[in-house]
Coordinates of C-alpha atoms and ligand atoms in Angstrom, one line a residue:
M1 CA 69.5 -33.4 125.8
S2 CA 68.7 -34.9 122.5
I3 CA 65.8 -37.4 122.9
L4 CA 63.1 -39.1 121.2
R5 CA 59.4 -37.8 121.3
S6 CA 56.4 -39.2 119.7
Q7 CA 54.5 -36.4 118.1
V8 CA 51.0 -36.4 116.7
V9 CA 50.8 -36.1 112.9
G10 CA 47.6 -37.0 112.0
C11 CA 44.1 -37.4 113.5
G12 CA 40.7 -38.9 112.0
S13 CA 37.7 -40.1 113.1
Y14 CA 34.6 -42.3 111.8
L15 CA 31.0 -42.0 113.5
P16 CA 28.2 -44.5 112.1
A17 CA 25.7 -42.8 109.9
R18 CA 22.4 -44.0 112.5
I19 CA 21.8 -41.7 115.1
V20 CA 19.8 -42.5 118.1
T21 CA 17.9 -39.6 120.0
N22 CA 17.0 -39.7 123.4
A23 CA 13.2 -39.4 122.1
E24 CA 13.8 -42.7 120.7
L25 CA 14.9 -44.5 123.6
A26 CA 12.1 -43.2 125.5
A27 CA 9.9 -45.0 123.3
R28 CA 11.6 -47.8 124.3
V29 CA 12.1 -48.0 128.0
D30 CA 11.0 -45.9 130.8
T31 CA 13.1 -42.8 130.6
S32 CA 12.9 -39.2 129.1
D33 CA 15.2 -37.0 127.0
E34 CA 14.8 -34.7 130.0
W35 CA 16.6 -37.1 132.6
I36 CA 19.1 -38.1 130.3
V37 CA 20.3 -34.5 129.5
Q38 CA 20.0 -33.2 133.2
R39 CA 22.0 -36.4 134.6
T40 CA 24.7 -36.8 131.4
G41 CA 24.5 -34.0 128.9
I42 CA 23.9 -36.9 126.4
R43 CA 20.9 -35.8 123.5
Q44 CA 21.9 -38.8 121.0
R45 CA 24.6 -41.2 120.0
H46 CA 25.5 -43.1 116.9
V47 CA 24.7 -46.8 116.5
A48 CA 26.8 -49.0 113.8
A49 CA 25.0 -51.0 111.3
D50 CA 24.9 -54.4 111.4
D51 CA 27.4 -55.3 108.8
E52 CA 30.0 -52.6 110.6
P53 CA 31.9 -54.4 113.1
T54 CA 34.4 -52.5 115.4
S55 CA 37.1 -53.1 112.8
I56 CA 35.4 -51.4 110.1
V57 CA 34.4 -48.5 112.3
G58 CA 38.3 -48.1 113.7
L59 CA 39.6 -49.1 109.8
K60 CA 37.5 -45.8 108.6
A61 CA 39.0 -43.6 111.4
A62 CA 42.6 -45.0 110.8
Q63 CA 42.2 -44.0 107.1
A64 CA 41.2 -40.6 107.6
A65 CA 44.0 -40.2 110.2
I66 CA 46.6 -41.5 107.7
T67 CA 45.4 -38.9 104.8
D68 CA 45.4 -36.5 107.7
A69 CA 48.8 -37.5 108.3
G70 CA 49.6 -37.6 104.6
I71 CA 51.8 -40.7 105.0
D72 CA 52.0 -44.0 103.4
P73 CA 50.6 -46.5 105.4
T74 CA 53.2 -48.7 105.0
E75 CA 55.6 -46.7 106.9
I76 CA 53.6 -47.6 110.2
D77 CA 55.4 -50.5 111.8
L78 CA 53.0 -50.4 115.3
I79 CA 49.2 -50.6 115.2
I80 CA 47.5 -50.6 118.8
V81 CA 43.7 -50.6 118.9
A82 CA 42.1 -49.9 122.3
T83 CA 38.4 -51.5 122.6
A84 CA 36.4 -53.7 124.7
T85 CA 34.2 -54.6 121.7
P86 CA 36.6 -56.7 119.4
D87 CA 35.1 -58.2 116.1
H88 CA 36.4 -61.9 117.5
T89 CA 37.6 -63.4 121.0
F90 CA 40.6 -63.8 118.5
P91 CA 42.5 -62.6 116.5
A92 CA 42.7 -58.8 117.7
T93 CA 40.9 -56.4 115.8
A94 CA 44.3 -54.3 115.0
T95 CA 45.5 -57.0 113.0
Q96 CA 42.1 -57.1 110.7
I97 CA 42.8 -53.3 110.6
Q98 CA 46.5 -53.8 109.8
A99 CA 45.2 -56.2 106.6
A100 CA 43.0 -54.2 105.5
L101 CA 45.5 -51.0 105.1
G102 CA 47.6 -53.3 103.4
I103 CA 50.3 -53.4 105.9
T104 CA 52.3 -56.5 106.4
G105 CA 55.2 -55.2 108.4
G106 CA 55.2 -54.4 112.1
A107 CA 53.1 -55.4 114.8
A108 CA 49.8 -54.9 115.4
F109 CA 47.7 -55.7 118.8
D110 CA 44.6 -54.8 120.9
V111 CA 44.7 -53.4 124.3
Q112 CA 42.0 -53.8 126.6
A113 CA 41.5 -51.3 129.3
V114 CA 37.8 -50.3 128.3
C115 CA 37.1 -46.5 128.8
S116 CA 40.8 -45.7 129.3
G117 CA 41.8 -48.1 126.6
F118 CA 43.0 -44.8 124.4
V119 CA 44.9 -43.8 126.9
F120 CA 46.8 -46.7 128.0
A121 CA 47.3 -47.8 124.1
L122 CA 49.0 -44.0 123.3
A123 CA 51.0 -44.7 126.6
T124 CA 52.1 -48.1 125.1
A125 CA 52.9 -46.6 121.7
D126 CA 54.8 -43.8 123.4
K127 CA 57.1 -46.2 125.0
F128 CA 57.8 -48.1 121.7
L129 CA 58.5 -44.9 119.8
T130 CA 60.6 -43.4 122.4
T131 CA 62.6 -46.2 122.7
G132 CA 63.2 -46.9 119.2
G133 CA 60.9 -50.0 119.1
A134 CA 58.8 -48.5 116.4
R135 CA 59.2 -45.4 114.2
A136 CA 55.4 -44.6 113.2
A137 CA 52.4 -45.8 115.2
L138 CA 48.7 -45.9 114.6
V139 CA 46.9 -45.6 117.8
I140 CA 43.2 -46.3 117.6
G141 CA 40.1 -46.1 119.8
A142 CA 37.1 -48.1 118.6
E143 CA 34.2 -49.6 119.9
T144 CA 30.6 -51.0 119.3
F145 CA 29.2 -50.6 122.8
S146 CA 25.8 -51.1 121.2
R147 CA 26.0 -54.2 121.2
I148 CA 27.2 -55.4 124.7
L149 CA 24.3 -53.2 125.9
D150 CA 20.9 -54.6 127.4
W151 CA 18.2 -52.6 125.9
E152 CA 16.1 -53.0 128.5
D153 CA 17.9 -51.7 131.4
R154 CA 17.3 -47.8 131.3
A155 CA 20.4 -47.1 133.7
T156 CA 22.8 -48.1 131.3
C157 CA 21.3 -48.2 127.4
V158 CA 20.8 -44.5 127.3
L159 CA 24.6 -43.8 128.0
F160 CA 26.8 -45.4 125.1
G161 CA 27.4 -44.8 121.6
D162 CA 29.6 -46.3 118.9
G163 CA 32.5 -44.7 117.0
A164 CA 36.1 -44.6 116.2
G165 CA 39.0 -42.2 116.4
A166 CA 42.8 -42.5 115.6
V167 CA 45.9 -40.8 115.6
V168 CA 49.4 -41.4 113.8
L169 CA 52.1 -40.9 115.8
K170 CA 56.0 -40.7 114.5
A171 CA 59.2 -40.6 116.5
A172 CA 60.9 -37.4 116.1
P173 CA 63.9 -35.9 117.9
G174 CA 63.4 -33.5 121.0
E175 CA 65.2 -31.4 123.3
G176 CA 63.7 -33.2 126.7
T177 CA 62.1 -30.0 127.3
L178 CA 58.3 -29.3 127.8
A179 CA 58.8 -27.3 124.9
D180 CA 59.1 -30.2 122.8
R181 CA 56.6 -31.2 120.5
G182 CA 54.8 -35.0 120.9
I183 CA 53.6 -36.6 124.1
L184 CA 55.2 -35.0 127.3
T185 CA 54.1 -37.3 130.0
T186 CA 51.7 -40.6 130.7
H187 CA 50.4 -41.9 133.7
I188 CA 48.0 -45.0 133.5
R189 CA 46.7 -46.9 136.9
S190 CA 44.3 -49.5 137.7
D191 CA 43.0 -51.3 140.5
G192 CA 41.2 -54.6 140.0
R193 CA 39.1 -54.4 143.5
Y194 CA 36.4 -52.4 141.7
K195 CA 35.7 -55.2 139.0
D196 CA 31.8 -55.5 140.2
K197 CA 31.3 -51.6 139.7
L198 CA 31.5 -51.6 135.8
Y199 CA 31.8 -55.1 134.1
V200 CA 30.5 -57.5 131.2
D201 CA 28.8 -60.3 132.7
G202 CA 29.8 -62.8 130.2
G203 CA 33.1 -63.7 128.2
A204 CA 34.8 -66.8 126.4
G205 CA 36.9 -67.9 129.2
S206 CA 33.9 -68.0 131.6
T207 CA 30.3 -68.2 130.6
K208 CA 31.5 -68.8 126.7
T209 CA 28.5 -65.8 126.1
V210 CA 29.5 -62.1 125.0
G211 CA 27.4 -60.6 127.9
F212 CA 25.9 -57.3 128.8
L213 CA 27.3 -54.4 130.6
R214 CA 26.4 -53.8 133.9
M215 CA 27.3 -50.6 136.2
E216 CA 26.9 -49.0 139.3
G217 CA 26.5 -45.6 138.1
K218 CA 26.8 -43.6 141.2
E219 CA 30.1 -45.7 142.5
V220 CA 31.6 -45.1 138.9
F221 CA 30.7 -41.5 139.1
R222 CA 32.1 -41.1 142.7
H223 CA 35.5 -42.8 141.8
A224 CA 35.8 -41.0 138.7
V225 CA 36.2 -37.3 139.6
T226 CA 38.8 -38.3 142.5
N227 CA 40.8 -40.7 140.2
L228 CA 40.7 -38.5 137.4
A229 CA 42.1 -35.5 139.5
E230 CA 44.8 -37.5 140.8
T231 CA 45.9 -38.8 137.5
V232 CA 46.1 -35.1 136.2
R233 CA 47.9 -33.8 139.3
H234 CA 50.7 -36.4 138.9
T235 CA 51.1 -34.8 135.6
F236 CA 51.1 -31.4 137.1
E237 CA 53.5 -32.5 140.1
Q238 CA 55.9 -33.8 137.2
T239 CA 56.0 -30.8 134.7
G240 CA 55.1 -27.8 137.4
L241 CA 52.1 -26.8 135.2
S242 CA 48.8 -26.0 136.3
G243 CA 45.1 -26.1 135.0
A244 CA 46.0 -22.6 133.6
D245 CA 48.5 -23.8 131.3
I246 CA 46.3 -26.3 129.4
D247 CA 45.1 -25.0 126.0
W248 CA 42.8 -28.0 125.5
F249 CA 41.5 -30.5 128.2
V250 CA 40.2 -33.4 126.2
P251 CA 38.6 -35.8 128.8
H252 CA 36.9 -39.2 128.4
Q253 CA 33.0 -38.2 127.3
A254 CA 31.1 -40.3 130.1
N255 CA 28.9 -37.6 131.5
R256 CA 29.1 -33.9 131.1
R257 CA 28.6 -33.5 135.0
I258 CA 32.1 -35.7 135.4
I259 CA 33.7 -33.2 133.0
D260 CA 32.6 -30.3 134.6
A261 CA 33.7 -31.2 138.2
T262 CA 37.0 -32.6 137.3
A263 CA 37.9 -29.4 135.1
D264 CA 36.8 -27.5 138.0
K265 CA 38.8 -29.3 140.7
L266 CA 42.1 -29.0 138.1
G267 CA 41.5 -25.1 137.5
I268 CA 40.6 -25.4 133.7
S269 CA 37.9 -23.1 132.5
H270 CA 35.4 -24.8 130.6
D271 CA 36.1 -22.8 127.4
H272 CA 39.3 -24.6 127.1
V273 CA 37.2 -28.1 127.5
V274 CA 36.6 -30.2 124.4
V275 CA 33.0 -31.7 124.9
T276 CA 31.5 -34.2 122.6
V277 CA 29.1 -36.3 124.9
D278 CA 26.3 -34.4 124.0
R279 CA 26.6 -35.8 120.3
H280 CA 28.1 -39.1 120.8
G281 CA 27.3 -40.3 124.3
N282 CA 30.1 -42.5 125.9
T283 CA 32.0 -44.5 123.2
S284 CA 34.4 -45.7 125.8
A285 CA 37.9 -46.1 124.2
A286 CA 36.6 -44.1 121.4
S287 CA 35.6 -41.1 123.0
I288 CA 39.1 -39.1 123.5
P289 CA 40.4 -39.7 119.6
L290 CA 37.0 -38.7 118.5
A291 CA 36.9 -35.1 120.2
L292 CA 40.6 -35.0 119.4
A293 CA 39.8 -35.5 116.0
E294 CA 36.7 -33.1 116.0
A295 CA 39.0 -30.0 117.9
H296 CA 41.8 -30.8 115.2
A297 CA 39.6 -30.6 112.1
D298 CA 37.7 -27.6 113.2
G299 CA 41.0 -25.7 114.2
R300 CA 40.7 -25.4 117.8
I301 CA 43.8 -27.6 118.5
K302 CA 46.3 -26.0 117.0
Q303 CA 50.2 -27.2 116.5
G304 CA 52.2 -26.0 119.4
Q305 CA 49.3 -26.2 122.1
L306 CA 49.1 -27.9 125.0
V307 CA 46.6 -30.8 125.0
L308 CA 45.7 -32.8 128.1
I309 CA 43.9 -36.0 127.9
E310 CA 42.3 -38.5 130.9
A311 CA 40.0 -41.2 131.4
M312 CA 38.7 -43.7 133.7
G313 CA 36.7 -47.2 133.1
G314 CA 35.8 -50.6 133.8
G315 CA 38.6 -52.5 135.9
F316 CA 38.9 -50.0 137.6
T317 CA 41.4 -48.2 135.1
W318 CA 42.2 -44.6 134.7
G319 CA 45.1 -42.2 133.2
S320 CA 46.0 -39.4 131.6
A321 CA 48.8 -37.8 129.0
L322 CA 49.9 -34.6 128.4
I323 CA 50.5 -33.8 124.6
R324 CA 52.1 -30.6 122.8
W325 CA 50.3 -31.1 119.5
Ligands
UT7_401 O1 32.9 -44.6 131.0 C1 33.0 -45.3 132.2 C2 32.7 -44.5 133.3 N1 31.2 -44.4 133.2 C3 30.8 -43.2 134.0 O2 31.5 -42.7 134.4 C4 29.6 -43.4 134.3 C5 29.3 -42.9 135.5 N2 27.8 -42.4 136.3 C6 27.2 -41.7 135.7 O3 27.3 -41.1 134.9 C7 25.7 -41.3 136.7 O4 26.0 -42.3 138.0 C8 24.4 -42.0 135.9 C9 24.1 -41.2 134.8 C10 24.8 -43.4 135.5 C11 23.3 -41.9 136.9 O5 23.2 -40.6 137.2 P1 23.2 -40.7 138.8 O6 22.4 -39.2 139.3 O7 23.7 -41.4 139.5 O8 21.4 -41.7 139.0 P2 21.2 -42.6 139.8 O9 22.1 -44.1 139.4 O10 21.5 -42.4 141.3 O11 19.5 -42.9 139.7 C12 18.9 -41.8 140.1 C13 17.4 -42.5 140.0 C14 17.1 -43.5 140.3 O12 15.6 -43.7 140.8 P3 15.3 -43.6 142.6 O13 16.4 -44.9 142.7 O14 15.8 -42.5 143.1 O15 13.9 -43.8 142.2 C15 17.2 -44.4 138.8 O16 16.5 -46.0 139.2 O17 17.2 -42.3 138.5 C16 16.7 -43.5 137.9 N3 17.1 -43.8 136.5 C17 16.6 -43.5 135.3 N4 15.3 -42.5 135.5 C18 15.3 -42.5 134.0 C19 18.2 -44.5 136.1 N5 18.6 -44.5 135.0 C20 17.1 -43.6 134.3 C21 17.0 -43.3 133.2 N6 15.7 -42.6 133.0 N7 17.6 -43.8 132.1

């Protein structure tokens, strides 16, 4: 049966130049390189300059992805930006990136699912591309979490970083089998009962302030491993695949211990896992496309391979996608 698939035709990323090491943070709050590395695996993170809002960080990743794809930007008729740190309450950061790319056709909008945002955005783009609603989509995860961190709170300020990653997707014919190139499955979930475990304590519609990130880390950790394993099990049930079939597992990069525990639960060996958390920290919606871009650029992820992504974030939200690269 001939169907449409969303194929990844380009991938790119951008990291702000400034690197903040654990030692630098230890000089500001009561923490240590040893604690941060042991509990999270993070050694450093990138922080955007004052004149680098999320739209600029996202634009640079988008330009890299478009160059990698080798297409004219005007071919793109759908732009979705996953971000929890938009430049403004409105308009959407996606429209700013659209304008900067010189694109005036199609639609551009933001998706808000915090750390799961890239998976939600990818799932949304896939629906448009596979139903004929768009022909070429740019899906961007872009964040400047440094701006919503309470730099006095050692329990959160050591965890996050800034950056962006992007993919270009094109609708292309497939046979409807797992051998097709493109997005093969997506699963997204949310459960708003857990709002207080991970949230920002301000907003345009409530406090009229931006607010700071607050998190009950242990609780989030506990739910993360369970929810991530659940969403991937749905993928395995739907496809008949197992952890041994996955060429590259590219999880949301929040904590090395969560990544390892999830890979173990799913039977995925650690040498098939792409890890960037040590150098990027948790970049929320940007973490998966940043990791995809790195492993794509250095030749680990090759065309035709099976790539599994998953994420969990505030809300709670969580989800996964299986892609044949
Ligand atoms: O991307 C969205 C999803 N987010 C996540 O997935 C994050 C999930 N959670 C985590 O990654 C971990 O829970 C953390 C890394 C945030 C914390 O690790 P933990 O092993 O759960 O530590 P904890 O929160 O239970 O804290 C243990 C101790 C506490 O001290 P006491 O009460 O035992 O005396 C904390 O006050 O570590 C203390 N602590 C710190 N010590 C040094 C907390 N933060 C720090 C710090 N430096 N930065």
